Amino acid sequence: MYGRILVALDGSPPGERIVPWVRLLARGSGSVVRLLTVCRPVREPIMARGRAVAYVDQLEDRARGHALAYLQGLAARLQEDGIPAAVEVRFGDPVETILTVARDSAVDLIAMGTRGTRGLGRVLSPSVTRAILTRAPLPVLVARLRGQRAA
Amino acid sequence: MQVKTLMKTSLVTIDPTATLAQARELMAAEGVRELPVVRDARLVGMLTDRDMRAAAASTLPPLARYEHPPLLDRMAVAEVMTQDIVTAGPDTPVREAACLLSGLGGSSLPVVDDGLFLGLVSTRELLGVLAGVLDHRRPAGFSHILIPIDGSPAGADALAAGVALARQHGSEMTMLHVLVPFGRYAVAELVPAALLTELVAARKAGACRLLRKEMPPLEGLRIGLEAVEDDPVQGIVRVAARIDAQLIVMARRSRARSLVEAVVRAAPCPVLLVDSGKEPPDARA
């Protein structure tokens, strides 16, 4: 039913909660999944004693590397279930980037959690989700799933 | 799920001719309380902590107590182990393994294939499965979909999406209409009690008529209709929890945005928000 699904992730366990549901939706329907993480853009190099120790592009490369590794792990598990999965890492404003990727990849559904951690410059927050819900011209699958279930 | 996916295979085992002293050391080194007793790759028994303690109980007189431990230590595992053990095959469903284990009162179920020892399934592995089942993070399937209905055109689009999904996944569907409790309206105070019950009943009947009108052709779908009196958000959330829905399908409308957001926040399952072709998305973020 939803042939192309875009999953917005931020590298945190709460953000990841949507993935099993995407697997359910996609499995056996021939759906293709794109996993996307939007990293906060790096603005400044890391300075130590007046010298730049790590430059912006180095920091971005490192963030991209981590994010890719994380996404590829998830993609591999989806592929084991017979679901084609692509990964993408972008830098920029989360809402604009998610909407842009959704449009450019002609997806039928955006899937995301509503809560993430703010570490490592990745942001998936209730406000991002709310903005996507309001502005995306396509269906959105949202998982809040308070994980505080004692388990 | 079958036992072979769950069992632990890289396990320490012990030979039946080993001594209890060796067994005790092995258990301590590995941090386990039972050892499968294996000869020529075949399971011949299980040696548990409990068996060892049972062997140690004795009525020897106090003076002989100094001779006792060395005697014990030299006993062979074969003399103390339990031989009559319940086992499972590799293809045994996990549910059956759980029943077997709970009947045994022990903590591990050996898995054998035609006598050959393959591994152990313990309560720990089963607890992991139980945690997954209890935790909605690992859904088994979209077995029940909840679709709130309010009679609006946008709601009809959500219903269409829900129906399509239900057909695709073979899910049961519940169409729900939530009525604001009449008592919430100030005018309710002015209504005489006898008339009040009639009014409430009439509202419910109206809700049922609405649901039946919106109901899609069955064609093999299992559809339940529910009309409840409750807060708009809590009504949806409570019914979702009661029927154990794996998905709520709603229309995403800019007017009812706070309702939608509140449901997403409180729902016990994911919410699919469907576009209505009749209302353009709100351009304001």
CSV table of N, CA, C and O in Angstrom, one decimal, chain B residues 105-209:
chain,number,residue,atom,x,y,z
B,105,GLY,N,9.6,-27.0,36.8
B,105,GLY,CA,10.1,-26.3,38.0
B,105,GLY,C,11.6,-26.1,38.0
B,105,GLY,O,12.3,-25.6,38.9
B,106,GLY,N,12.2,-26.6,36.9
B,106,GLY,CA,13.7,-26.4,36.8
B,106,GLY,C,13.9,-25.1,36.0
B,106,GLY,O,13.0,-24.4,35.7
B,107,SER,N,15.2,-24.8,35.7
B,107,SER,CA,15.4,-23.6,35.0
B,107,SER,C,15.9,-23.8,33.5
B,107,SER,O,15.9,-22.8,32.8
B,108,SER,N,16.2,-25.0,33.2
B,108,SER,CA,16.7,-25.2,31.8
B,108,SER,C,16.1,-26.4,31.2
B,108,SER,O,15.9,-27.5,31.8
B,109,LEU,N,15.8,-26.3,29.9
B,109,LEU,CA,15.3,-27.4,29.1
B,109,LEU,C,16.3,-27.8,28.1
B,109,LEU,O,16.7,-27.0,27.2
B,110,PRO,N,16.8,-29.0,28.2
B,110,PRO,CA,17.8,-29.4,27.2
B,110,PRO,C,17.1,-29.7,25.8
B,110,PRO,O,16.0,-30.1,25.8
B,111,VAL,N,17.9,-29.3,24.8
B,111,VAL,CA,17.4,-29.5,23.4
B,111,VAL,C,18.2,-30.6,22.8
B,111,VAL,O,19.4,-30.5,22.7
B,112,VAL,N,17.5,-31.7,22.4
B,112,VAL,CA,18.2,-32.8,21.8
B,112,VAL,C,17.6,-33.1,20.4
B,112,VAL,O,16.4,-33.0,20.2
B,113,ASP,N,18.5,-33.6,19.5
B,113,ASP,CA,18.0,-34.0,18.2
B,113,ASP,C,18.4,-35.5,18.1
B,113,ASP,O,19.5,-35.8,17.8
B,114,ASP,N,17.4,-36.4,18.3
B,114,ASP,CA,17.7,-37.8,18.2
B,114,ASP,C,18.8,-38.2,19.2
B,114,ASP,O,19.7,-39.0,18.8
B,115,GLY,N,18.7,-37.7,20.4
B,115,GLY,CA,19.7,-38.0,21.4
B,115,GLY,C,20.9,-37.1,21.4
B,115,GLY,O,21.6,-37.0,22.4
B,116,LEU,N,21.2,-36.5,20.3
B,116,LEU,CA,22.4,-35.6,20.2
B,116,LEU,C,22.1,-34.3,20.9
B,116,LEU,O,21.1,-33.7,20.7
B,117,PHE,N,23.0,-33.9,21.8
B,117,PHE,CA,22.7,-32.7,22.6
B,117,PHE,C,23.0,-31.5,21.7
B,117,PHE,O,24.0,-31.3,21.1
B,118,LEU,N,22.0,-30.5,21.7
B,118,LEU,CA,22.2,-29.3,20.9
B,118,LEU,C,22.4,-28.1,21.7
B,118,LEU,O,23.1,-27.2,21.3
B,119,GLY,N,21.6,-28.0,22.8
B,119,GLY,CA,21.7,-26.7,23.6
B,119,GLY,C,20.7,-26.7,24.7
B,119,GLY,O,20.1,-27.7,25.0
B,120,LEU,N,20.6,-25.6,25.3
B,120,LEU,CA,19.7,-25.4,26.5
B,120,LEU,C,18.8,-24.2,26.2
B,120,LEU,O,19.3,-23.2,25.8
B,121,VAL,N,17.6,-24.4,26.6
B,121,VAL,CA,16.7,-23.2,26.6
B,121,VAL,C,16.4,-23.0,28.1
B,121,VAL,O,15.9,-23.8,28.8
B,122,SER,N,16.7,-21.8,28.6
B,122,SER,CA,16.4,-21.5,30.0
B,122,SER,C,15.4,-20.4,30.1
B,122,SER,O,15.0,-19.8,29.1
B,123,THR,N,15.0,-20.2,31.4
B,123,THR,CA,13.9,-19.2,31.6
B,123,THR,C,14.4,-17.9,31.2
B,123,THR,O,13.7,-17.0,30.8
B,124,ARG,N,15.7,-17.6,31.2
B,124,ARG,CA,16.2,-16.3,30.8
B,124,ARG,C,15.9,-16.1,29.3
B,124,ARG,O,15.4,-15.0,29.0
B,125,GLU,N,16.1,-17.0,28.4
B,125,GLU,CA,15.8,-16.8,27.0
B,125,GLU,C,14.3,-16.6,26.9
B,125,GLU,O,13.8,-15.8,26.1
B,126,LEU,N,13.5,-17.4,27.6
B,126,LEU,CA,12.0,-17.2,27.5
B,126,LEU,C,11.6,-15.9,28.0
B,126,LEU,O,10.7,-15.3,27.4
B,127,LEU,N,12.2,-15.4,29.1
B,127,LEU,CA,11.8,-14.1,29.6
B,127,LEU,C,12.1,-13.0,28.5
B,127,LEU,O,11.4,-12.0,28.4
B,128,GLY,N,13.2,-13.2,27.7
B,128,GLY,CA,13.5,-12.3,26.7
B,128,GLY,C,12.4,-12.2,25.6
B,128,GLY,O,11.9,-11.1,25.2
B,129,VAL,N,11.9,-13.4,25.3
B,129,VAL,CA,10.7,-13.5,24.4
B,129,VAL,C,9.5,-12.8,25.0
B,129,VAL,O,8.8,-12.0,24.3
B,130,LEU,N,9.3,-13.1,26.2
B,130,LEU,CA,8.1,-12.5,26.9
B,130,LEU,C,8.2,-11.0,26.9
B,130,LEU,O,7.2,-10.3,26.7
B,131,ALA,N,9.3,-10.5,27.2
B,131,ALA,CA,9.5,-9.0,27.3
B,131,ALA,C,9.2,-8.5,25.9
B,131,ALA,O,8.5,-7.4,25.8
B,132,GLY,N,9.6,-9.1,24.9
B,132,GLY,CA,9.3,-8.7,23.5
B,132,GLY,C,7.9,-8.7,23.2
B,132,GLY,O,7.3,-7.7,22.6
B,133,VAL,N,7.2,-9.7,23.7
B,133,VAL,CA,5.8,-9.8,23.4
B,133,VAL,C,5.0,-8.8,24.2
B,133,VAL,O,4.0,-8.2,23.7
B,134,LEU,N,5.4,-8.6,25.4
B,134,LEU,CA,4.7,-7.6,26.3
B,134,LEU,C,5.0,-6.2,25.8
B,134,LEU,O,4.2,-5.3,26.0
B,135,ASP,N,6.1,-6.0,25.2
B,135,ASP,CA,6.5,-4.7,24.8
B,135,ASP,C,6.1,-4.4,23.4
B,135,ASP,O,6.5,-5.1,22.5
B,136,HIS,N,5.3,-3.4,23.2
B,136,HIS,CA,4.8,-3.1,21.9
B,136,HIS,C,5.9,-2.8,20.9
B,136,HIS,O,5.6,-2.6,19.7
B,137,ARG,N,7.1,-2.7,21.3
B,137,ARG,CA,8.1,-2.4,20.4
B,137,ARG,C,8.3,-3.5,19.4
B,137,ARG,O,9.0,-3.3,18.3
B,138,ARG,N,7.9,-4.7,19.7
B,138,ARG,CA,8.1,-5.8,18.7
B,138,ARG,C,6.7,-6.4,18.3
B,138,ARG,O,6.3,-7.4,18.8
B,139,PRO,N,6.0,-5.7,17.5
B,139,PRO,CA,4.7,-6.1,17.2
B,139,PRO,C,4.7,-7.4,16.4
B,139,PRO,O,5.6,-7.6,15.6
B,140,ALA,N,3.8,-8.2,16.6
B,140,ALA,CA,3.8,-9.5,15.8
B,140,ALA,C,3.0,-9.2,14.5
B,140,ALA,O,3.2,-9.9,13.5
B,141,GLY,N,2.1,-8.3,14.5
B,141,GLY,CA,1.4,-8.1,13.3
B,141,GLY,C,0.3,-7.0,13.5
B,141,GLY,O,0.0,-6.7,14.7
B,142,PHE,N,-0.2,-6.5,12.5
B,142,PHE,CA,-1.3,-5.5,12.7
B,142,PHE,C,-2.6,-6.3,12.8
B,142,PHE,O,-3.4,-6.4,11.9
B,143,SER,N,-2.8,-6.9,14.0
B,143,SER,CA,-4.0,-7.8,14.1
B,143,SER,C,-5.2,-7.0,14.3
B,143,SER,O,-6.3,-7.4,14.0
B,144,HIS,N,-5.1,-5.8,14.9
B,144,HIS,CA,-6.3,-5.0,15.2
B,144,HIS,C,-6.0,-3.5,14.9
B,144,HIS,O,-5.1,-3.0,15.4
B,145,ILE,N,-6.9,-2.9,14.1
B,145,ILE,CA,-6.7,-1.5,13.7
B,145,ILE,C,-7.9,-0.7,14.2
B,145,ILE,O,-9.1,-1.2,14.0
B,146,LEU,N,-7.6,0.4,14.8
B,146,LEU,CA,-8.7,1.2,15.4
B,146,LEU,C,-8.9,2.5,14.5
B,146,LEU,O,-7.9,3.2,14.2
B,147,ILE,N,-10.1,2.7,14.1
B,147,ILE,CA,-10.3,3.9,13.2
B,147,ILE,C,-11.4,4.8,13.9
B,147,ILE,O,-12.6,4.4,13.9
B,148,PRO,N,-11.0,5.9,14.5
B,148,PRO,CA,-12.0,6.8,15.0
B,148,PRO,C,-12.8,7.4,13.9
B,148,PRO,O,-12.3,7.8,12.8
B,149,ILE,N,-14.1,7.6,14.1
B,149,ILE,CA,-15.0,8.1,13.1
B,149,ILE,C,-15.7,9.3,13.6
B,149,ILE,O,-16.2,9.2,14.7
B,150,ASP,N,-15.8,10.4,12.8
B,150,ASP,CA,-16.6,11.5,13.3
B,150,ASP,C,-17.6,12.0,12.2
B,150,ASP,O,-18.2,13.0,12.4
B,151,GLY,N,-17.7,11.2,11.2
B,151,GLY,CA,-18.7,11.6,10.2
B,151,GLY,C,-18.2,12.6,9.2
B,151,GLY,O,-18.9,13.0,8.3
B,152,SER,N,-16.9,13.1,9.3
B,152,SER,CA,-16.5,14.1,8.4
B,152,SER,C,-15.9,13.5,7.2
B,152,SER,O,-15.5,12.3,7.2
B,153,PRO,N,-15.7,14.3,6.1
B,153,PRO,CA,-15.1,13.8,4.8
B,153,PRO,C,-13.7,13.3,5.1
B,153,PRO,O,-13.2,12.3,4.5
B,154,ALA,N,-13.0,14.1,5.9
B,154,ALA,CA,-11.6,13.7,6.2
B,154,ALA,C,-11.5,12.4,6.9
B,154,ALA,O,-10.7,11.5,6.6
B,155,GLY,N,-12.5,12.2,7.8
B,155,GLY,CA,-12.6,10.9,8.5
B,155,GLY,C,-12.8,9.8,7.5
B,155,GLY,O,-12.3,8.7,7.7
B,156,ALA,N,-13.6,10.1,6.5
B,156,ALA,CA,-13.9,9.0,5.5
B,156,ALA,C,-12.6,8.6,4.8
B,156,ALA,O,-12.4,7.4,4.5
B,157,ASP,N,-11.7,9.5,4.5
B,157,ASP,CA,-10.4,9.2,3.9
B,157,ASP,C,-9.6,8.3,4.8
B,157,ASP,O,-8.9,7.4,4.4
B,158,ALA,N,-9.6,8.6,6.1
B,158,ALA,CA,-8.9,7.8,7.1
B,158,ALA,C,-9.4,6.4,7.1
B,158,ALA,O,-8.7,5.4,7.2
B,159,LEU,N,-10.8,6.3,7.0
B,159,LEU,CA,-11.4,5.0,7.0
B,159,LEU,C,-11.0,4.2,5.8
B,159,LEU,O,-10.6,3.0,5.9
B,160,ALA,N,-10.9,4.9,4.7
B,160,ALA,CA,-10.5,4.2,3.4
B,160,ALA,C,-9.1,3.6,3.6
B,160,ALA,O,-8.8,2.4,3.2
B,161,ALA,N,-8.2,4.4,4.2
B,161,ALA,CA,-6.8,3.9,4.4
B,161,ALA,C,-6.8,2.8,5.3
B,161,ALA,O,-6.1,1.8,5.1
B,162,GLY,N,-7.6,2.9,6.4
B,162,GLY,CA,-7.6,1.9,7.4
B,162,GLY,C,-8.1,0.6,6.8
B,162,GLY,O,-7.6,-0.5,7.1
B,163,VAL,N,-9.2,0.7,6.0
B,163,VAL,CA,-9.8,-0.5,5.4
B,163,VAL,C,-8.8,-1.2,4.5
B,163,VAL,O,-8.6,-2.4,4.5
B,164,ALA,N,-8.1,-0.4,3.7
B,164,ALA,CA,-7.1,-0.9,2.8
B,164,ALA,C,-6.0,-1.7,3.5
B,164,ALA,O,-5.6,-2.8,3.2
B,165,LEU,N,-5.5,-1.1,4.6
B,165,LEU,CA,-4.5,-1.8,5.5
B,165,LEU,C,-5.1,-3.0,6.1
B,165,LEU,O,-4.4,-4.1,6.1
B,166,ALA,N,-6.3,-3.0,6.6
B,166,ALA,CA,-6.9,-4.1,7.2
B,166,ALA,C,-7.0,-5.3,6.2
B,166,ALA,O,-6.7,-6.5,6.6
B,167,ARG,N,-7.4,-5.0,5.0
B,167,ARG,CA,-7.5,-6.0,4.0
B,167,ARG,C,-6.1,-6.6,3.7
B,167,ARG,O,-5.9,-7.8,3.6
B,168,GLN,N,-5.1,-5.7,3.6
B,168,GLN,CA,-3.8,-6.2,3.3
B,168,GLN,C,-3.2,-7.1,4.4
B,168,GLN,O,-2.5,-8.1,4.1
B,169,HIS,N,-3.4,-6.7,5.6
B,169,HIS,CA,-2.8,-7.5,6.7
B,169,HIS,C,-3.7,-8.5,7.4
B,169,HIS,O,-3.4,-9.1,8.3
B,170,GLY,N,-5.0,-8.6,6.8
B,170,GLY,CA,-5.9,-9.5,7.5
B,170,GLY,C,-6.3,-9.1,8.9
B,170,GLY,O,-6.5,-9.9,9.7
B,171,SER,N,-6.3,-7.8,9.1
B,171,SER,CA,-6.6,-7.3,10.5
B,171,SER,C,-8.0,-7.2,10.8
B,171,SER,O,-8.9,-7.1,9.9
B,172,GLU,N,-8.3,-7.2,12.1
B,172,GLU,CA,-9.6,-6.9,12.6
B,172,GLU,C,-9.7,-5.4,12.7
B,172,GLU,O,-8.7,-4.7,12.9
B,173,MET,N,-10.9,-4.8,12.4
B,173,MET,CA,-11.0,-3.4,12.5
B,173,MET,C,-12.1,-3.0,13.5
B,173,MET,O,-13.1,-3.7,13.6
B,174,THR,N,-11.8,-1.9,14.2
B,174,THR,CA,-12.9,-1.4,15.0
B,174,THR,C,-13.1,0.1,14.6
B,174,THR,O,-12.1,0.9,14.6
B,175,MET,N,-14.3,0.4,14.3
B,175,MET,CA,-14.7,1.8,14.0
B,175,MET,C,-15.3,2.4,15.3
B,175,MET,O,-16.2,1.8,15.9
B,176,LEU,N,-14.7,3.5,15.7
B,176,LEU,CA,-15.1,4.1,17.0
B,176,LEU,C,-15.6,5.5,16.9
B,176,LEU,O,-15.0,6.3,16.2
B,177,HIS,N,-16.8,5.8,17.5
B,177,HIS,CA,-17.2,7.1,17.6
B,177,HIS,C,-17.3,7.5,19.1
B,177,HIS,O,-17.9,6.8,19.9
B,178,VAL,N,-16.6,8.6,19.4
B,178,VAL,CA,-16.6,9.1,20.8
B,178,VAL,C,-17.5,10.3,21.0
B,178,VAL,O,-17.4,11.3,20.3
B,179,LEU,N,-18.4,10.1,21.9
B,179,LEU,CA,-19.4,11.2,22.2
B,179,LEU,C,-18.9,11.9,23.4
B,179,LEU,O,-18.5,11.3,24.4
B,180,VAL,N,-18.9,13.2,23.4
B,180,VAL,CA,-18.6,14.0,24.6
B,180,VAL,C,-19.7,13.7,25.6
B,180,VAL,O,-20.9,13.8,25.2
B,181,PRO,N,-19.4,13.3,26.8
B,181,PRO,CA,-20.4,12.9,27.8
B,181,PRO,C,-21.4,14.1,27.9
B,181,PRO,O,-21.0,15.2,28.1
B,182,PHE,N,-22.7,13.8,27.9
B,182,PHE,CA,-23.7,14.8,27.9
B,182,PHE,C,-23.6,15.6,29.1
B,182,PHE,O,-23.9,16.8,29.1
B,183,GLY,N,-23.2,15.0,30.2
B,183,GLY,CA,-23.1,15.7,31.5
B,183,GLY,C,-22.1,16.9,31.4
B,183,GLY,O,-22.2,17.8,32.2
B,184,ARG,N,-21.3,16.9,30.4
B,184,ARG,CA,-20.3,18.0,30.3
B,184,ARG,C,-21.0,19.3,29.8
B,184,ARG,O,-20.5,20.4,30.0
B,185,TYR,N,-22.1,19.1,29.1
B,185,TYR,CA,-22.8,20.3,28.6
B,185,TYR,C,-23.5,21.0,29.8
B,185,TYR,O,-24.2,20.4,30.6
B,186,ALA,N,-23.4,22.3,29.9
B,186,ALA,CA,-24.1,23.1,31.0
B,186,ALA,C,-25.6,22.8,30.9
B,186,ALA,O,-26.2,22.7,32.0
B,187,VAL,N,-26.1,22.7,29.7
B,187,VAL,CA,-27.5,22.6,29.6
B,187,VAL,C,-28.0,21.3,30.3
B,187,VAL,O,-29.2,21.1,30.6
B,188,ALA,N,-27.1,20.3,30.5
B,188,ALA,CA,-27.5,19.1,31.1
B,188,ALA,C,-28.1,19.3,32.4
B,188,ALA,O,-29.0,18.5,32.9
B,189,GLU,N,-27.7,20.3,33.1
B,189,GLU,CA,-28.3,20.5,34.5
B,189,GLU,C,-29.7,20.9,34.4
B,189,GLU,O,-30.5,20.7,35.4
B,190,LEU,N,-30.1,21.4,33.3
B,190,LEU,CA,-31.5,21.9,33.2
B,190,LEU,C,-32.5,20.7,32.8
B,190,LEU,O,-33.7,20.9,32.8
B,191,VAL,N,-31.9,19.7,32.3
B,191,VAL,CA,-32.7,18.6,31.8
B,191,VAL,C,-33.2,17.7,32.9
B,191,VAL,O,-32.4,17.2,33.7
B,192,PRO,N,-34.5,17.4,33.0
B,192,PRO,CA,-35.0,16.5,34.1
B,192,PRO,C,-34.4,15.1,33.9
B,192,PRO,O,-34.1,14.7,32.8
B,193,ALA,N,-34.2,14.4,35.0
B,193,ALA,CA,-33.5,13.2,35.0
B,193,ALA,C,-34.0,12.1,34.1
B,193,ALA,O,-33.3,11.4,33.4
B,194,ALA,N,-35.4,12.0,34.1
B,194,ALA,CA,-36.0,11.0,33.2
B,194,ALA,C,-35.7,11.2,31.8
B,194,ALA,O,-35.3,10.3,31.0
B,195,LEU,N,-35.7,12.5,31.4
B,195,LEU,CA,-35.4,12.9,30.0
B,195,LEU,C,-34.0,12.6,29.7
B,195,LEU,O,-33.6,12.3,28.5
B,196,LEU,N,-33.1,12.8,30.7
B,196,LEU,CA,-31.7,12.7,30.5
B,196,LEU,C,-31.3,11.3,30.0
B,196,LEU,O,-30.5,11.2,29.0
B,197,THR,N,-31.9,10.3,30.6
B,197,THR,CA,-31.5,8.9,30.2
B,197,THR,C,-31.9,8.7,28.8
B,197,THR,O,-31.2,8.1,28.0
B,198,GLU,N,-33.1,9.2,28.4
B,198,GLU,CA,-33.6,9.1,27.0
B,198,GLU,C,-32.7,9.8,26.1
B,198,GLU,O,-32.3,9.3,25.0
B,199,LEU,N,-32.2,11.0,26.5
B,199,LEU,CA,-31.3,11.7,25.6
B,199,LEU,C,-30.0,11.0,25.4
B,199,LEU,O,-29.5,10.9,24.2
B,200,VAL,N,-29.5,10.5,26.5
B,200,VAL,CA,-28.2,9.8,26.3
B,200,VAL,C,-28.3,8.6,25.4
B,200,VAL,O,-27.5,8.3,24.5
B,201,ALA,N,-29.5,7.9,25.6
B,201,ALA,CA,-29.7,6.7,24.8
B,201,ALA,C,-29.9,7.1,23.3
B,201,ALA,O,-29.3,6.4,22.4
B,202,ALA,N,-30.5,8.2,23.1
B,202,ALA,CA,-30.8,8.7,21.7
B,202,ALA,C,-29.4,9.1,21.1
B,202,ALA,O,-29.2,8.8,19.9
B,203,ARG,N,-28.6,9.7,21.9
B,203,ARG,CA,-27.3,10.1,21.3
B,203,ARG,C,-26.5,8.8,20.9
B,203,ARG,O,-25.8,8.8,19.8
B,204,LYS,N,-26.5,7.8,21.8
B,204,LYS,CA,-25.8,6.6,21.5
B,204,LYS,C,-26.3,6.0,20.2
B,204,LYS,O,-25.6,5.5,19.4
B,205,ALA,N,-27.7,6.0,20.1
B,205,ALA,CA,-28.3,5.4,18.9
B,205,ALA,C,-27.9,6.1,17.7
B,205,ALA,O,-27.6,5.5,16.6
B,206,GLY,N,-27.8,7.5,17.8
B,206,GLY,CA,-27.4,8.3,16.7
B,206,GLY,C,-26.0,7.9,16.3
B,206,GLY,O,-25.6,7.8,15.1
B,207,ALA,N,-25.1,7.7,17.3
B,207,ALA,CA,-23.7,7.4,17.0
B,207,ALA,C,-23.7,6.0,16.3
B,207,ALA,O,-22.9,5.9,15.3
B,208,CYS,N,-24.5,5.1,16.7
B,208,CYS,CA,-24.4,3.8,16.1
B,208,CYS,C,-24.9,3.9,14.6
B,208,CYS,O,-24.4,3.2,13.7
B,209,ARG,N,-25.9,4.7,14.4
B,209,ARG,CA,-26.4,4.9,13.0
B,209,ARG,C,-25.3,5.5,12.2
B,209,ARG,O,-25.1,5.0,11.0
